[in-house]
Amino acid sequence: EAQVTQNPRYLITVTGKKLTVTCSQNMNHEYMSWYRQDPGLGLRQIYYSMNVEVTDKGDVPEGYKVSRKEKRNFPLILESPSPNQTSLYFCASSWDRGGYSTDTQYFGPGTRLTVL
Amino acid sequence: QQPVQSPQAVILREGEDAVINCSSSKALYSVHWYRQKHGEAPVFLMILLKGGEQKGHDKISASFNEKKQQSSLYLTASQLSYSGTYFCGFRGSNYKLTFGKGTLLTVNP
């Protein structure tokens, strides 16, 4: 089954404790992306990756890191989480080939993160 | 800068029509539309390209006015299953995709 998986689905942590949210897709997609969703603010892109070893900042990259060492995986790293990073996080992937691409973006199920 | 969506919320009775608008201050290459039901991930509806035609998906269609940098989503003869939050996403010449804040659509029997 074609899918995007995220782990963990729920996480409660404390300020400053490094954490990683994993994202994996089995569709051989080149493009992967991370979003955060907050009430009233919609979906905001954190980072995206056009291919292995190629990443770029989205609209809200501060406080986050990513890496793309394999095509299927795109982990999101919070080196020193703070309470304002409490949010619902989505990973997504597609065959995207840039501005004129019409390829569907598939979203993972989401990770609800709470930073105390 | 996020696209501006309107209205923020709309309530319909089953069978009624609705229009959701989205506008941008930046030049656009494409517009993406997604629907998200409560507690679930967003689901793709359609993409409209610069220079492309109006698209349709069952009784949901959309248009893209490149000159005005606006897009509209049309929901015809709404069904209960149409309830959810609708997001437009705008893309420029790079790979960045910027979503609006969403429009909450509620369809009542």
GROMACS .gro file of N, CA and C in nm, chain A residues 6-52:
model
  141
    6GLN      N    1   0.468   0.828   0.967
    6GLN     CA    2   0.537   0.916   1.060
    6GLN      C    3   0.543   0.848   1.196
    7ASN      N    4   0.653   0.871   1.266
    7ASN     CA    5   0.665   0.821   1.403
    7ASN      C    6   0.746   0.917   1.488
    8PRO      N    7   0.704   0.939   1.613
    8PRO     CA    8   0.582   0.883   1.672
    8PRO      C    9   0.458   0.960   1.628
    9ARG      N   10   0.342   0.910   1.660
    9ARG     CA   11   0.217   0.981   1.629
    9ARG      C   12   0.186   1.084   1.736
   10TYR      N   13   0.227   1.055   1.858
   10TYR     CA   14   0.207   1.148   1.969
   10TYR      C   15   0.335   1.153   2.051
   11LEU      N   16   0.370   1.273   2.095
   11LEU     CA   17   0.492   1.288   2.174
   11LEU      C   18   0.477   1.405   2.269
   12ILE      N   19   0.504   1.378   2.396
   12ILE     CA   20   0.510   1.483   2.497
   12ILE      C   21   0.653   1.486   2.548
   13THR      N   22   0.714   1.603   2.544
   13THR     CA   23   0.853   1.613   2.585
   13THR      C   24   0.873   1.742   2.665
   14VAL      N   25   0.995   1.765   2.707
   14VAL     CA   26   1.026   1.885   2.785
   14VAL      C   27   1.119   1.976   2.708
   15THR      N   28   1.118   2.101   2.744
   15THR     CA   29   1.201   2.201   2.677
   15THR      C   30   1.347   2.160   2.677
   16GLY      N   31   1.409   2.169   2.559
   16GLY     CA   32   1.552   2.145   2.548
   16GLY      C   33   1.593   2.002   2.520
   17LYS      N   34   1.503   1.908   2.525
   17LYS     CA   35   1.538   1.769   2.503
   17LYS      C   36   1.526   1.735   2.356
   18LYS      N   37   1.639   1.710   2.292
   18LYS     CA   38   1.642   1.685   2.149
   18LYS      C   39   1.550   1.571   2.108
   19LEU      N   40   1.481   1.590   1.996
   19LEU     CA   41   1.394   1.483   1.948
   19LEU      C   42   1.396   1.478   1.795
   20THR      N   43   1.358   1.362   1.743
   20THR     CA   44   1.349   1.341   1.599
   20THR      C   45   1.215   1.279   1.566
   21VAL      N   46   1.149   1.334   1.468
   21VAL     CA   47   1.026   1.276   1.415
   21VAL      C   48   1.061   1.216   1.279
   22THR      N   49   1.034   1.088   1.265
   22THR     CA   50   1.072   1.023   1.139
   22THR      C   51   0.958   1.030   1.038
   23CYS      N   52   0.996   1.028   0.912
   23CYS     CA   53   0.901   1.026   0.801
   23CYS      C   54   0.956   0.934   0.695
   24SER      N   55   0.872   0.845   0.646
   24SER     CA   56   0.915   0.752   0.543
   24SER      C   57   0.804   0.734   0.441
   25GLN      N   58   0.843   0.725   0.313
   25GLN     CA   59   0.746   0.701   0.207
   25GLN      C   60   0.792   0.584   0.121
   26ASN      N   61   0.695   0.508   0.070
   26ASN     CA   62   0.727   0.389  -0.008
   26ASN      C   63   0.689   0.404  -0.155
   27MET      N   64   0.680   0.528  -0.203
   27MET     CA   65   0.635   0.553  -0.340
   27MET      C   66   0.749   0.600  -0.430
   28ASN      N   67   0.871   0.598  -0.380
   28ASN     CA   68   0.988   0.642  -0.455
   28ASN      C   69   0.978   0.789  -0.499
   29HIS      N   70   0.910   0.868  -0.417
   29HIS     CA   71   0.893   1.009  -0.449
   29HIS      C   72   1.023   1.086  -0.429
   30GLU      N   73   1.044   1.184  -0.516
   30GLU     CA   74   1.163   1.267  -0.502
   30GLU      C   75   1.143   1.382  -0.403
   31TYR      N   76   1.023   1.435  -0.402
   31TYR     CA   77   0.994   1.553  -0.322
   31TYR      C   78   0.932   1.513  -0.189
   32MET      N   79   0.988   1.569  -0.080
   32MET     CA   80   0.929   1.549   0.052
   32MET      C   81   0.929   1.681   0.126
   33SER      N   82   0.837   1.693   0.221
   33SER     CA   83   0.819   1.822   0.286
   33SER      C   84   0.765   1.802   0.426
   34TRP      N   85   0.794   1.898   0.513
   34TRP     CA   86   0.739   1.901   0.649
   34TRP      C   87   0.656   2.028   0.667
   35TYR      N   88   0.538   2.009   0.732
   35TYR     CA   89   0.450   2.120   0.765
   35TYR      C   90   0.416   2.115   0.913
   36ARG      N   91   0.386   2.230   0.967
   36ARG     CA   92   0.325   2.234   1.098
   36ARG      C   93   0.188   2.300   1.085
   37GLN      N   94   0.094   2.253   1.167
   37GLN     CA   95  -0.041   2.306   1.162
   37GLN      C   96  -0.081   2.354   1.300
   38ASP      N   97  -0.118   2.480   1.307
   38ASP     CA   98  -0.161   2.541   1.431
   38ASP      C   99  -0.298   2.604   1.411
   39PRO      N  100  -0.382   2.604   1.515
   39PRO     CA  101  -0.518   2.659   1.501
   39PRO      C  102  -0.516   2.802   1.449
   40GLY      N  103  -0.594   2.826   1.347
   40GLY     CA  104  -0.605   2.960   1.293
   40GLY      C  105  -0.494   3.001   1.199
   41LEU      N  106  -0.391   2.917   1.186
   41LEU     CA  107  -0.277   2.953   1.100
   41LEU      C  108  -0.264   2.863   0.978
   42GLY      N  109  -0.341   2.758   0.973
   42GLY     CA  110  -0.334   2.668   0.858
   42GLY      C  111  -0.207   2.585   0.858
   43LEU      N  112  -0.168   2.542   0.739
   43LEU     CA  113  -0.046   2.462   0.722
   43LEU      C  114   0.069   2.553   0.682
   44ARG      N  115   0.177   2.541   0.753
   44ARG     CA  116   0.294   2.622   0.719
   44ARG      C  117   0.414   2.529   0.693
   45GLN      N  118   0.479   2.554   0.583
   45GLN     CA  119   0.589   2.467   0.542
   45GLN      C  120   0.716   2.498   0.621
   46ILE      N  121   0.779   2.392   0.671
   46ILE     CA  122   0.899   2.409   0.753
   46ILE      C  123   1.024   2.394   0.665
   47TYR      N  124   1.037   2.279   0.604
   47TYR     CA  125   1.146   2.248   0.513
   47TYR      C  126   1.093   2.159   0.403
   48TYR      N  127   1.163   2.159   0.290
   48TYR     CA  128   1.131   2.065   0.185
   48TYR      C  129   1.259   2.013   0.122
   49SER      N  130   1.245   1.901   0.051
   49SER     CA  131   1.360   1.839  -0.012
   49SER      C  132   1.322   1.796  -0.152
   50MET      N  133   1.402   1.839  -0.250
   50MET     CA  134   1.373   1.806  -0.389
   50MET      C  135   1.431   1.671  -0.430
   51ASN      N  136   1.531   1.625  -0.353
   51ASN     CA  137   1.591   1.495  -0.379
   51ASN      C  138   1.692   1.465  -0.269
   52VAL      N  139   1.758   1.353  -0.277
   52VAL     CA  140   1.857   1.316  -0.176
   52VAL      C  141   1.964   1.425  -0.167
   0.00000   0.00000   0.00000
